[in-house]
mmCIF file of C-alpha atoms in Angstrom:
data_model
loop_
_atom_site.group_PDB
_atom_site.id
_atom_site.type_symbol
_atom_site.label_atom_id
_atom_site.label_comp_id
_atom_site.label_asym_id
_atom_site.label_seq_id
_atom_site.Cartn_x
_atom_site.Cartn_y
_atom_site.Cartn_z
ATOM 1 C CA MET H 28 45.381 11.038 156.285
ATOM 2 C CA LYS H 29 45.574 14.860 155.085
ATOM 3 C CA SER H 30 46.966 16.229 158.753
ATOM 4 C CA ILE H 31 46.908 15.366 162.112
ATOM 5 C CA LEU H 32 46.557 17.466 165.070
ATOM 6 C CA VAL H 33 48.696 16.629 168.087
ATOM 7 C CA HIS H 34 46.545 18.011 171.626
ATOM 8 C CA PRO H 35 48.755 18.495 174.879
ATOM 9 C CA PRO H 36 48.410 15.299 177.390
ATOM 10 C CA GLN H 37 45.765 15.684 180.302
ATOM 11 C CA GLN H 38 47.608 13.071 182.480
ATOM 12 C CA PRO H 39 50.484 12.198 183.604
ATOM 13 C CA ILE H 40 52.234 9.996 180.972
ATOM 14 C CA ARG H 41 52.978 6.476 181.781
ATOM 15 C CA ALA H 42 53.961 3.935 178.907
ATOM 16 C CA GLU H 43 55.469 0.831 177.673
ATOM 17 C CA ILE H 44 56.533 1.783 173.911
ATOM 18 C CA GLN H 45 57.496 -1.818 171.653
ATOM 19 C CA LEU H 46 59.765 0.330 169.190
ATOM 20 C CA ALA H 47 60.010 -0.599 165.428
ATOM 21 C CA ALA H 48 63.102 -2.466 163.953
ATOM 22 C CA SER H 49 66.155 -0.819 162.978
ATOM 23 C CA LYS H 50 65.968 -0.337 159.804
ATOM 24 C CA SER H 51 69.919 0.679 159.426
ATOM 25 C CA GLU H 52 70.858 -2.630 160.876
ATOM 26 C CA CYS H 53 67.986 -4.545 158.601
ATOM 27 C CA ASN H 54 68.983 -2.787 155.533
ATOM 28 C CA ARG H 55 72.711 -4.469 156.031
ATOM 29 C CA ALA H 56 71.750 -7.818 157.731
ATOM 30 C CA LEU H 57 69.453 -8.035 154.565
ATOM 31 C CA ILE H 58 72.402 -7.565 152.102
ATOM 32 C CA ILE H 59 74.589 -9.839 153.731
ATOM 33 C CA ASN H 60 72.196 -12.376 154.130
ATOM 34 C CA ALA H 61 71.684 -12.273 150.723
ATOM 35 C CA LEU H 62 75.444 -12.443 149.842
ATOM 36 C CA THR H 63 75.139 -15.556 151.896
ATOM 37 C CA GLY H 64 72.398 -17.218 149.439
ATOM 38 C CA PHE H 65 69.745 -16.161 151.427
ATOM 39 C CA GLN H 66 70.551 -18.940 153.972
ATOM 40 C CA SER H 67 70.707 -16.916 157.062
ATOM 41 C CA GLU H 68 67.772 -16.588 159.652
ATOM 42 C CA LEU H 69 66.303 -12.965 160.164
ATOM 43 C CA THR H 70 64.731 -12.024 163.263
ATOM 44 C CA ASN H 71 62.866 -9.004 163.420
ATOM 45 C CA ILE H 72 62.681 -7.730 160.627
ATOM 46 C CA SER H 73 61.757 -3.873 160.045
ATOM 47 C CA GLU H 74 58.408 -2.712 159.112
ATOM 48 C CA ALA H 75 59.791 0.201 157.585
ATOM 49 C CA ARG H 76 58.890 1.010 154.124
ATOM 50 C CA ASP H 77 62.881 1.520 153.089
ATOM 51 C CA SER H 78 63.040 -2.237 154.548
ATOM 52 C CA GLN H 79 60.432 -3.773 153.179
ATOM 53 C CA THR H 80 61.217 -2.423 150.050
ATOM 54 C CA MET H 81 65.002 -3.577 150.113
ATOM 55 C CA LEU H 82 63.424 -7.070 151.200
ATOM 56 C CA ARG H 83 61.000 -6.966 147.801
ATOM 57 C CA LEU H 84 64.098 -5.612 145.451
ATOM 58 C CA LEU H 85 66.425 -8.576 146.392
ATOM 59 C CA ASN H 86 63.919 -11.128 146.097
ATOM 60 C CA SER H 87 62.882 -9.686 142.506
ATOM 61 C CA ASN H 88 63.425 -10.809 138.933
ATOM 62 C CA ASP H 89 62.343 -7.297 137.255
ATOM 63 C CA ALA H 90 64.571 -5.790 135.134
ATOM 64 C CA VAL H 91 63.924 -2.117 136.853
ATOM 65 C CA ALA H 92 64.761 -1.625 140.887
ATOM 66 C CA ASP H 93 62.540 1.165 142.149
ATOM 67 C CA VAL H 94 63.702 2.118 145.406
ATOM 68 C CA ILE H 95 61.196 4.404 145.629
ATOM 69 C CA ASP H 96 62.730 6.996 148.167
ATOM 70 C CA ALA H 97 65.168 4.840 150.098
ATOM 71 C CA GLY H 98 68.426 6.053 149.762
ATOM 72 C CA THR H 99 70.096 3.413 151.772
ATOM 73 C CA THR H 100 68.614 0.900 149.341
ATOM 74 C CA MET H 101 69.392 2.935 146.663
ATOM 75 C CA ARG H 102 73.140 2.816 147.642
ATOM 76 C CA PHE H 103 73.198 -0.608 149.073
ATOM 77 C CA LEU H 104 71.413 -2.622 145.898
ATOM 78 C CA THR H 105 73.614 -0.558 143.306
ATOM 79 C CA ALA H 106 76.911 -2.385 145.169
ATOM 80 C CA TYR H 107 75.108 -5.337 145.442
ATOM 81 C CA PHE H 108 73.508 -5.837 141.893
ATOM 82 C CA ALA H 109 76.677 -4.761 140.352
ATOM 83 C CA VAL H 110 78.845 -7.096 142.269
ATOM 84 C CA THR H 111 76.646 -10.010 141.330
ATOM 85 C CA ASN H 112 76.489 -9.341 138.089
ATOM 86 C CA GLN H 113 73.194 -8.130 137.356
ATOM 87 C CA LYS H 114 71.774 -6.091 135.111
ATOM 88 C CA LYS H 115 68.967 -3.546 136.439
ATOM 89 C CA THR H 116 68.056 -0.295 136.043
ATOM 90 C CA MET H 117 68.118 1.603 139.281
ATOM 91 C CA THR H 118 65.501 4.301 139.570
ATOM 92 C CA GLY H 119 63.444 5.510 142.509
ATOM 93 C CA THR H 120 61.243 9.031 143.270
ATOM 94 C CA PRO H 121 62.209 12.564 141.510
ATOM 95 C CA ARG H 122 63.522 13.415 144.904
ATOM 96 C CA MET H 123 65.444 10.375 144.643
ATOM 97 C CA CYS H 124 66.813 11.269 141.509
ATOM 98 C CA GLU H 125 68.147 14.414 142.470
ATOM 99 C CA ARG H 126 70.395 13.019 145.361
ATOM 100 C CA PRO H 127 74.032 11.858 144.260
ATOM 101 C CA ILE H 128 75.702 8.709 144.222
ATOM 102 C CA GLY H 129 78.826 9.356 141.693
ATOM 103 C CA ILE H 130 81.365 8.708 144.347
ATOM 104 C CA LEU H 131 79.852 5.177 144.592
ATOM 105 C CA VAL H 132 79.234 4.573 140.927
ATOM 106 C CA ASP H 133 83.155 5.854 140.494
ATOM 107 C CA ALA H 134 84.297 3.382 143.176
ATOM 108 C CA LEU H 135 82.176 0.477 141.536
ATOM 109 C CA ARG H 136 83.417 1.050 138.153
ATOM 110 C CA LYS H 137 87.147 1.104 139.062
ATOM 111 C CA LEU H 138 86.240 -2.305 140.298
ATOM 112 C CA GLY H 139 84.961 -3.542 137.056
ATOM 113 C CA ALA H 140 81.604 -2.780 137.174
ATOM 114 C CA ASP H 141 79.947 -1.532 134.090
ATOM 115 C CA ILE H 142 77.350 1.159 134.921
ATOM 116 C CA THR H 143 75.683 4.492 133.019
ATOM 117 C CA TYR H 144 73.929 7.134 133.789
ATOM 118 C CA GLU H 145 70.429 7.307 131.994
ATOM 119 C CA LYS H 146 69.826 10.911 132.593
ATOM 120 C CA VAL H 147 72.156 12.967 134.898
ATOM 121 C CA GLU H 148 75.796 12.288 135.108
ATOM 122 C CA GLY H 149 76.201 11.725 139.154
ATOM 123 C CA TYR H 150 72.607 11.007 139.366
ATOM 124 C CA PRO H 151 70.000 7.885 139.125
ATOM 125 C CA PRO H 152 68.473 6.696 137.282
ATOM 126 C CA LEU H 153 71.610 4.161 136.606
ATOM 127 C CA GLN H 154 71.754 1.146 134.235
ATOM 128 C CA LEU H 155 73.761 -1.934 135.705
ATOM 129 C CA ASN H 156 75.229 -3.681 132.439
ATOM 130 C CA GLY H 157 77.283 -6.235 134.349
ATOM 131 C CA PHE H 158 80.776 -6.809 136.420
ATOM 132 C CA ASN H 159 83.643 -8.014 135.109
ATOM 133 C CA TYR H 160 86.660 -7.645 137.947
ATOM 134 C CA SER H 161 89.454 -5.048 136.992
ATOM 135 C CA GLY H 162 92.104 -6.756 139.535
ATOM 136 C CA ASN H 163 91.819 -3.216 141.573
ATOM 137 C CA ASN H 164 91.704 -4.254 145.407
ATOM 138 C CA GLU H 165 92.430 -0.505 146.988
ATOM 139 C CA LEU H 166 90.106 2.543 146.675
ATOM 140 C CA THR H 167 90.203 6.025 147.999
ATOM 141 C CA MET H 168 87.514 7.845 148.936
ATOM 142 C CA ARG H 169 86.540 11.127 150.483
ATOM 143 C CA GLY H 170 85.676 10.231 154.102
ATOM 144 C CA ASP H 171 82.802 13.102 154.599
ATOM 145 C CA VAL H 172 80.226 12.132 152.255
ATOM 146 C CA SER H 173 77.908 9.824 152.842
ATOM 147 C CA SER H 174 79.129 6.491 155.040
ATOM 148 C CA GLN H 175 76.123 4.661 152.967
ATOM 149 C CA TYR H 176 78.683 4.414 150.051
ATOM 150 C CA ILE H 177 81.602 3.350 152.109
ATOM 151 C CA SER H 178 79.321 0.631 154.149
ATOM 152 C CA ALA H 179 77.733 -0.482 150.159
ATOM 153 C CA LEU H 180 81.257 -1.294 149.104
ATOM 154 C CA LEU H 181 82.518 -2.659 152.787
ATOM 155 C CA MET H 182 79.797 -5.540 152.254
ATOM 156 C CA ILE H 183 80.434 -6.436 148.696
ATOM 157 C CA ALA H 184 84.317 -6.454 149.311
ATOM 158 C CA PRO H 185 84.666 -9.675 150.850
ATOM 159 C CA GLN H 186 82.920 -11.099 147.302
ATOM 160 C CA LEU H 187 85.702 -9.901 145.698
ATOM 161 C CA PRO H 188 88.747 -11.845 144.446
ATOM 162 C CA ALA H 189 91.047 -10.107 146.289
ATOM 163 C CA GLY H 190 89.368 -8.216 148.627
ATOM 164 C CA LEU H 191 89.279 -4.690 149.372
ATOM 165 C CA LYS H 192 91.574 -1.748 151.060
ATOM 166 C CA ILE H 193 89.579 1.438 151.114
ATOM 167 C CA LYS H 194 91.576 4.623 152.300
ATOM 168 C CA LEU H 195 89.145 7.714 153.625
ATOM 169 C CA GLU H 196 90.823 10.967 152.938
ATOM 170 C CA GLY H 197 89.752 13.882 155.417
ATOM 171 C CA GLU H 198 87.366 13.913 158.330
ATOM 172 C CA VAL H 199 85.488 10.809 158.200
ATOM 173 C CA GLY H 200 81.523 11.135 158.842
ATOM 174 C CA SER H 201 79.055 9.060 160.273
ATOM 175 C CA ARG H 202 81.570 6.614 161.433
ATOM 176 C CA PRO H 203 79.312 4.614 163.977
ATOM 177 C CA TYR H 204 77.499 3.732 160.470
ATOM 178 C CA ILE H 205 80.614 2.505 159.247
ATOM 179 C CA GLU H 206 81.517 0.428 162.346
ATOM 180 C CA MET H 207 78.084 -1.088 162.706
ATOM 181 C CA THR H 208 78.484 -2.555 159.039
ATOM 182 C CA LEU H 209 82.129 -3.539 160.247
ATOM 183 C CA ASN H 210 80.688 -5.478 163.249
ATOM 184 C CA GLN H 211 77.472 -6.921 161.589
ATOM 185 C CA MET H 212 79.945 -8.387 158.593
ATOM 186 C CA ALA H 213 82.087 -9.878 161.534
ATOM 187 C CA HIS H 214 78.784 -11.234 162.814
ATOM 188 C CA PHE H 215 78.579 -13.457 159.704
ATOM 189 C CA GLY H 216 82.332 -14.680 159.573
ATOM 190 C CA ILE H 217 84.031 -11.510 157.871
ATOM 191 C CA GLU H 218 87.525 -10.627 159.440
ATOM 192 C CA TYR H 219 88.810 -6.963 158.705
ATOM 193 C CA VAL H 220 91.250 -4.469 159.861
ATOM 194 C CA ALA H 221 89.900 -0.765 160.647
ATOM 195 C CA ASP H 222 93.100 1.631 161.398
ATOM 196 C CA TRP H 223 91.227 4.871 162.441
ATOM 197 C CA GLN H 224 94.781 6.586 162.846
ATOM 198 C CA THR H 225 94.962 6.134 158.997
ATOM 199 C CA ASN H 226 91.506 5.982 158.117
ATOM 200 C CA THR H 227 91.880 2.769 155.995
ATOM 201 C CA LEU H 228 89.553 -0.219 156.125
ATOM 202 C CA THR H 229 90.675 -3.810 155.151
ATOM 203 C CA ILE H 230 88.649 -6.321 154.198
ATOM 204 C CA PRO H 231 89.946 -9.481 153.036
ATOM 205 C CA PRO H 232 88.466 -11.967 150.468
ATOM 206 C CA PHE H 233 86.195 -14.769 152.090
ATOM 207 C CA LYS H 234 82.652 -16.378 152.156
ATOM 208 C CA TYR H 235 79.730 -15.078 154.536
ATOM 209 C CA GLN H 236 79.035 -17.774 157.100
ATOM 210 C CA PRO H 237 75.110 -17.939 157.097
ATOM 211 C CA LYS H 238 74.432 -17.032 161.333
ATOM 212 C CA PRO H 239 71.153 -16.352 162.835
ATOM 213 C CA TYR H 240 70.973 -12.521 163.569
ATOM 214 C CA ALA H 241 68.402 -10.833 165.657
ATOM 215 C CA ILE H 242 67.734 -6.757 164.446
ATOM 216 C CA GLU H 243 68.084 -4.223 167.501
ATOM 217 C CA SER H 244 65.112 -1.694 168.026
ATOM 218 C CA ASP H 245 65.582 1.351 166.205
ATOM 219 C CA TRP H 246 67.031 4.211 168.049
ATOM 220 C CA SER H 247 66.426 6.823 165.678
ATOM 221 C CA GLY H 248 62.598 6.130 166.403
ATOM 222 C CA ALA H 249 63.802 6.342 170.008
ATOM 223 C CA SER H 250 65.075 9.402 169.909
ATOM 224 C CA TYR H 251 61.354 11.127 169.350
ATOM 225 C CA TRP H 252 60.087 9.312 172.780
ATOM 226 C CA TYR H 253 63.143 10.863 174.292
ATOM 227 C CA SER H 254 61.771 14.324 172.576
ATOM 228 C CA ILE H 255 58.329 13.448 174.572
ATOM 229 C CA VAL H 256 59.545 13.098 177.705
ATOM 230 C CA ALA H 257 61.650 16.206 177.518
ATOM 231 C CA LEU H 258 58.535 18.102 176.201
ATOM 232 C CA ALA H 259 56.104 16.823 178.890
ATOM 233 C CA GLU H 260 55.131 18.210 182.126
ATOM 234 C CA ASP H 261 55.286 14.862 183.817
ATOM 235 C CA ALA H 262 56.100 11.801 181.961
ATOM 236 C CA GLU H 263 58.123 8.184 182.562
ATOM 237 C CA VAL H 264 58.450 5.512 179.314
ATOM 238 C CA GLU H 265 59.804 2.739 178.907
ATOM 239 C CA LEU H 266 61.472 1.848 175.409
ATOM 240 C CA LEU H 267 61.666 -1.670 174.819
ATOM 241 C CA GLY H 268 64.497 -4.197 172.919
ATOM 242 C CA LEU H 269 67.227 -1.374 173.077
ATOM 243 C CA LYS H 270 70.907 -2.215 174.100
ATOM 244 C CA LYS H 271 73.016 -0.018 176.050
ATOM 245 C CA ASN H 272 76.101 -1.298 173.925
ATOM 246 C CA SER H 273 74.341 -0.399 170.513
ATOM 247 C CA LEU H 274 75.857 -0.743 167.239
ATOM 248 C CA GLN H 275 73.435 2.180 166.191
ATOM 249 C CA GLY H 276 75.431 5.990 166.462
ATOM 250 C CA ASP H 277 72.027 6.977 166.862
ATOM 251 C CA SER H 278 72.102 5.628 170.741
ATOM 252 C CA ALA H 279 74.290 8.889 171.129
ATOM 253 C CA ILE H 280 70.515 10.103 171.825
ATOM 254 C CA VAL H 281 71.027 9.113 175.340
ATOM 255 C CA ASP H 282 74.211 11.475 175.996
ATOM 256 C CA ILE H 283 72.354 14.508 174.119
ATOM 257 C CA MET H 284 68.749 14.376 176.179
ATOM 258 C CA ARG H 285 70.714 14.143 179.698
ATOM 259 C CA HIS H 286 71.341 17.852 178.986
ATOM 260 C CA LEU H 287 68.008 18.284 177.803
ATOM 261 C CA GLY H 288 66.318 16.967 180.511
ATOM 262 C CA VAL H 289 65.896 13.303 179.902
ATOM 263 C CA GLU H 290 67.888 10.649 182.261
ATOM 264 C CA SER H 291 68.149 7.007 180.655
ATOM 265 C CA VAL H 292 68.389 3.884 182.674
ATOM 266 C CA PHE H 293 68.657 0.218 181.270
ATOM 267 C CA THR H 294 66.551 -2.510 182.056
ATOM 268 C CA ASP H 295 66.741 -5.970 180.756
ATOM 269 C CA ARG H 296 63.875 -5.098 178.466
ATOM 270 C CA GLY H 297 65.319 -1.999 177.243
ATOM 271 C CA VAL H 298 65.572 1.543 178.839
ATOM 272 C CA MET H 299 63.828 4.081 181.162
ATOM 273 C CA LEU H 300 63.337 7.332 180.435
ATOM 274 C CA THR H 301 62.817 10.054 183.426
ATOM 275 C CA LYS H 302 62.723 13.577 183.772
ATOM 276 C CA ILE H 303 65.632 15.456 184.972
ATOM 277 C CA PRO H 304 66.836 19.150 185.221
ATOM 278 C CA ALA H 305 67.858 20.653 181.881
ATOM 279 C CA LYS H 306 70.530 22.548 180.833
ATOM 280 C CA ALA H 307 70.734 25.876 179.869
ATOM 281 C CA SER H 308 72.783 25.609 176.660
ATOM 282 C CA LEU H 309 73.991 22.466 174.791
ATOM 283 C CA GLY H 310 76.660 22.346 171.725
ATOM 284 C CA TRP H 311 77.212 19.252 169.819
ATOM 285 C CA ASP H 312 78.915 17.731 166.883
ATOM 286 C CA PHE H 313 76.245 15.778 164.808
ATOM 287 C CA THR H 314 78.755 14.605 162.633
ATOM 288 C CA ASN H 315 78.298 10.732 163.604
ATOM 289 C CA CYS H 316 74.061 10.910 164.473
ATOM 290 C CA PRO H 317 72.841 13.797 161.818
ATOM 291 C CA ASP H 318 69.507 12.165 162.045
ATOM 292 C CA LEU H 319 68.941 13.029 165.726
ATOM 293 C CA ALA H 320 69.724 17.152 164.565
ATOM 294 C CA GLN H 321 65.897 17.934 163.725
ATOM 295 C CA THR H 322 64.559 16.036 166.970
ATOM 296 C CA VAL H 323 66.860 17.957 169.344
ATOM 297 C CA ALA H 324 66.634 20.956 167.680
ATOM 298 C CA VAL H 325 62.835 20.987 168.153
ATOM 299 C CA VAL H 326 63.274 20.116 171.668
ATOM 300 C CA ALA H 327 65.852 22.779 172.400
ATOM 301 C CA ALA H 328 63.695 25.234 170.557
ATOM 302 C CA ILE H 329 60.659 24.353 172.594
ATOM 303 C CA LYS H 330 62.851 24.388 175.803
ATOM 304 C CA LYS H 331 64.475 27.671 175.385
ATOM 305 C CA ILE H 332 67.634 26.262 175.614
ATOM 306 C CA ARG H 333 70.521 27.804 173.514
ATOM 307 C CA LEU H 334 71.741 25.253 170.989
ATOM 308 C CA SER H 335 74.760 25.152 168.698
ATOM 309 C CA LEU H 336 75.086 22.547 165.851
ATOM 310 C CA THR H 337 77.700 21.308 163.907
ATOM 311 C CA GLY H 338 78.227 18.402 161.316
ATOM 312 C CA ILE H 339 74.627 18.813 159.941
ATOM 313 C CA GLU H 340 76.350 19.561 156.595
ATOM 314 C CA SER H 341 74.943 16.365 155.219
ATOM 315 C CA LEU H 342 71.281 17.318 156.131
ATOM 316 C CA LYS H 343 71.071 18.928 152.789
ATOM 317 C CA ILE H 344 70.798 15.882 150.825
ATOM 318 C CA LYS H 345 68.545 13.613 152.737
ATOM 319 C CA GLU H 346 64.866 13.080 152.032
ATOM 320 C CA THR H 347 64.634 16.891 151.523
ATOM 321 C CA ASP H 348 66.952 19.851 152.399
ATOM 322 C CA ARG H 349 66.443 19.222 156.299
ATOM 323 C CA VAL H 350 68.378 22.456 157.195
ATOM 324 C CA PHE H 351 66.017 24.649 154.937
ATOM 325 C CA ALA H 352 63.131 22.919 156.111
ATOM 326 C CA LEU H 353 64.257 22.952 160.025
ATOM 327 C CA GLN H 354 64.760 26.902 158.912
ATOM 328 C CA GLN H 355 60.961 27.294 157.600
ATOM 329 C CA GLU H 356 59.376 25.381 160.587
ATOM 330 C CA LEU H 357 60.943 26.550 163.500
ATOM 331 C CA LYS H 358 59.846 29.816 162.340
ATOM 332 C CA LYS H 359 56.536 28.732 162.926
ATOM 333 C CA LEU H 360 57.101 27.788 166.706
ATOM 334 C CA GLY H 361 58.997 31.431 167.675
ATOM 335 C CA ALA H 362 62.189 29.824 167.065
ATOM 336 C CA GLU H 363 65.035 30.123 164.302
ATOM 337 C CA LEU H 364 68.264 28.146 162.994
ATOM 338 C CA LYS H 365 70.900 30.528 162.387
ATOM 339 C CA GLU H 366 73.705 29.982 160.145
ATOM 340 C CA VAL H 367 76.890 31.351 162.162
ATOM 341 C CA GLU H 368 79.645 29.788 160.103
ATOM 342 C CA LYS H 369 78.671 28.695 156.193
ATOM 343 C CA ASP H 370 78.061 24.778 156.122
ATOM 344 C CA HIS H 371 79.542 24.602 159.781
ATOM 345 C CA LEU H 372 78.313 25.947 162.313
ATOM 346 C CA TYR H 373 74.135 26.430 163.315
ATOM 347 C CA GLU H 374 72.457 27.817 166.257
ATOM 348 C CA VAL H 375 68.739 27.403 167.430
ATOM 349 C CA ALA H 376 67.405 30.344 169.557
ATOM 350 C CA THR H 377 63.880 30.970 170.991
ATOM 351 C CA LEU H 378 62.718 34.361 170.115
ATOM 352 C CA THR H 379 58.661 34.169 171.068
ATOM 353 C CA ASP H 380 56.830 31.617 172.970
ATOM 354 C CA ILE H 381 54.584 29.012 170.735
ATOM 355 C CA PRO H 382 51.617 30.870 169.113
ATOM 356 C CA THR H 383 48.347 29.288 170.287
ATOM 357 C CA GLU H 384 46.144 31.169 167.502
ATOM 358 C CA PRO H 385 46.382 29.746 164.965
ATOM 359 C CA VAL H 386 47.778 26.443 165.534
ATOM 360 C CA PRO H 387 51.053 26.132 164.179
ATOM 361 C CA SER H 388 50.875 23.810 160.869
ATOM 362 C CA ILE H 389 54.255 22.077 160.353
ATOM 363 C CA HIS H 390 55.121 21.073 156.765
ATOM 364 C CA THR H 391 56.827 17.813 156.306
ATOM 365 C CA TYR H 392 58.643 18.157 153.094
ATOM 366 C CA ASP H 393 57.824 14.288 151.894
ATOM 367 C CA ASP H 394 60.437 13.681 155.179
ATOM 368 C CA HIS H 395 59.700 11.528 157.849
ATOM 369 C CA ARG H 396 62.001 12.690 160.401
ATOM 370 C CA MET H 397 60.337 15.893 159.991
ATOM 371 C CA ALA H 398 56.903 14.905 160.904
ATOM 372 C CA MET H 399 58.235 13.050 164.052
ATOM 373 C CA ALA H 400 60.266 15.618 165.284
ATOM 374 C CA PHE H 401 57.691 18.249 165.331
ATOM 375 C CA ALA H 402 54.986 15.986 166.638
ATOM 376 C CA PRO H 403 56.229 15.950 170.100
ATOM 377 C CA VAL H 404 55.755 20.033 170.285
ATOM 378 C CA GLY H 405 52.424 18.590 171.167
ATOM 379 C CA MET H 406 53.213 17.992 174.686
ATOM 380 C CA VAL H 407 53.169 21.648 175.095
ATOM 381 C CA SER H 408 50.843 23.146 173.076
ATOM 382 C CA PRO H 409 48.494 22.162 170.069
ATOM 383 C CA VAL H 410 50.400 21.463 166.788
ATOM 384 C CA LEU H 411 49.007 19.909 163.266
ATOM 385 C CA ILE H 412 51.466 17.926 161.208
ATOM 386 C CA GLU H 413 50.962 18.020 157.242
ATOM 387 C CA GLU H 414 51.083 14.635 155.306
ATOM 388 C CA PRO H 415 51.143 12.443 158.555
ATOM 389 C CA GLY H 416 51.925 9.681 156.326
ATOM 390 C CA VAL H 417 55.490 10.127 155.673
ATOM 391 C CA VAL H 418 56.107 8.110 159.127
ATOM 392 C CA VAL H 419 55.935 5.081 156.973
ATOM 393 C CA LYS H 420 59.221 5.454 155.559
ATOM 394 C CA SER H 421 60.989 4.101 158.972
ATOM 395 C CA TYR H 422 58.386 4.081 161.795
ATOM 396 C CA PRO H 423 55.087 3.068 160.290
ATOM 397 C CA GLY H 424 53.499 2.617 163.880
ATOM 398 C CA TYR H 425 54.397 5.900 164.846
ATOM 399 C CA TRP H 426 51.214 7.507 165.301
ATOM 400 C CA LYS H 427 49.441 4.893 166.689
ATOM 401 C CA ASP H 428 52.005 4.287 169.682
ATOM 402 C CA LEU H 429 51.802 8.229 170.353
ATOM 403 C CA ALA H 430 48.256 7.769 170.716
ATOM 404 C CA LYS H 431 48.978 5.779 174.005
ATOM 405 C CA VAL H 432 50.067 9.047 175.941
ATOM 406 C CA THR H 433 48.247 11.793 174.093
ATOM 407 C CA THR H 434 45.127 12.182 172.012
ATOM 408 C CA TRP H 435 45.345 13.621 168.291
ATOM 409 C CA GLU H 436 42.704 13.715 165.216
ATOM 410 C CA GLU H 437 42.847 13.910 161.502
ATOM 411 C CA VAL H 438 41.794 16.953 160.331
#
């Protein structure tokens, strides 16, 4: 599938969507289940490639663990394989090998892991050579780096003879993802102390208790449906499998989209999305929900809502440099993402209407979120999405679901 041309809907949108399972919850549950000796019953396992890769590698005896392009899988498995004393080579795609992992490796080395870099210091591929506990049960880490490093260490902490205390320095980014990790650990019997006044997390030594766990639907995937409702002329969509009190940080989309023209009403099956008037402007700190920034930026650009964004620095080291990618592709829609304060404050402004000839062709940069964030533009005007197959990373059924509300064709 080289490109998909999305056409505006010809009738009001009325749909029920069974969302994909959360890969964030799923990947944590898979690691914790492995630490129970694979004795827990997990239901609604994500079909996302990242989660399926995690599942495959956890059940593999191969000496090489190729995570493809899955950052969470790379980080979680590096910690898991290290503490369980497995000798593995950790590698992935060329882009994966450009994503830093030095902070996690340094922390694991302090705990007793023998890890070497095969090419560039601080980056995959890595060689895990075994684990000999150092006796160290305290770590100090920057809080403004990827929360995946922190979550990786938290999940293995109960396995350590003296547990682990992690002191986070500076501003803590993506805190909801850290809290998601802690809450899932608690489900499997782990007690913890999270002192957010001092940003200190303490995990005593304990054995995970096998328990059934049902994985929630994906709020990140839900965000694209909020975008569809916001941009469509007439739309009402019920998203199934979501919870009001979710562990997922991206449930912040409920509050964000209330400003952009979408109301949420929770039902016994999920959440109903309906249209309401949008505000003229919005300022939002995406520190705790960076994966929503692309979706929100596109909606604001199309609806001509002035948007100020902070907390998006981590987007530069995702599947692609998402700040750069947004800047390039928003231009094609007559909008811009401007850096107002370096590495801090950005603004989205609409300069012209969406050009209709030629139809804007959106480059996706091997990034699933670029494809799914820009496809809803098709609610307003035809849009061409290049390399649409990238959605397999987190939401394999995205195009099939989109076909329930509008038409698209392969070109």
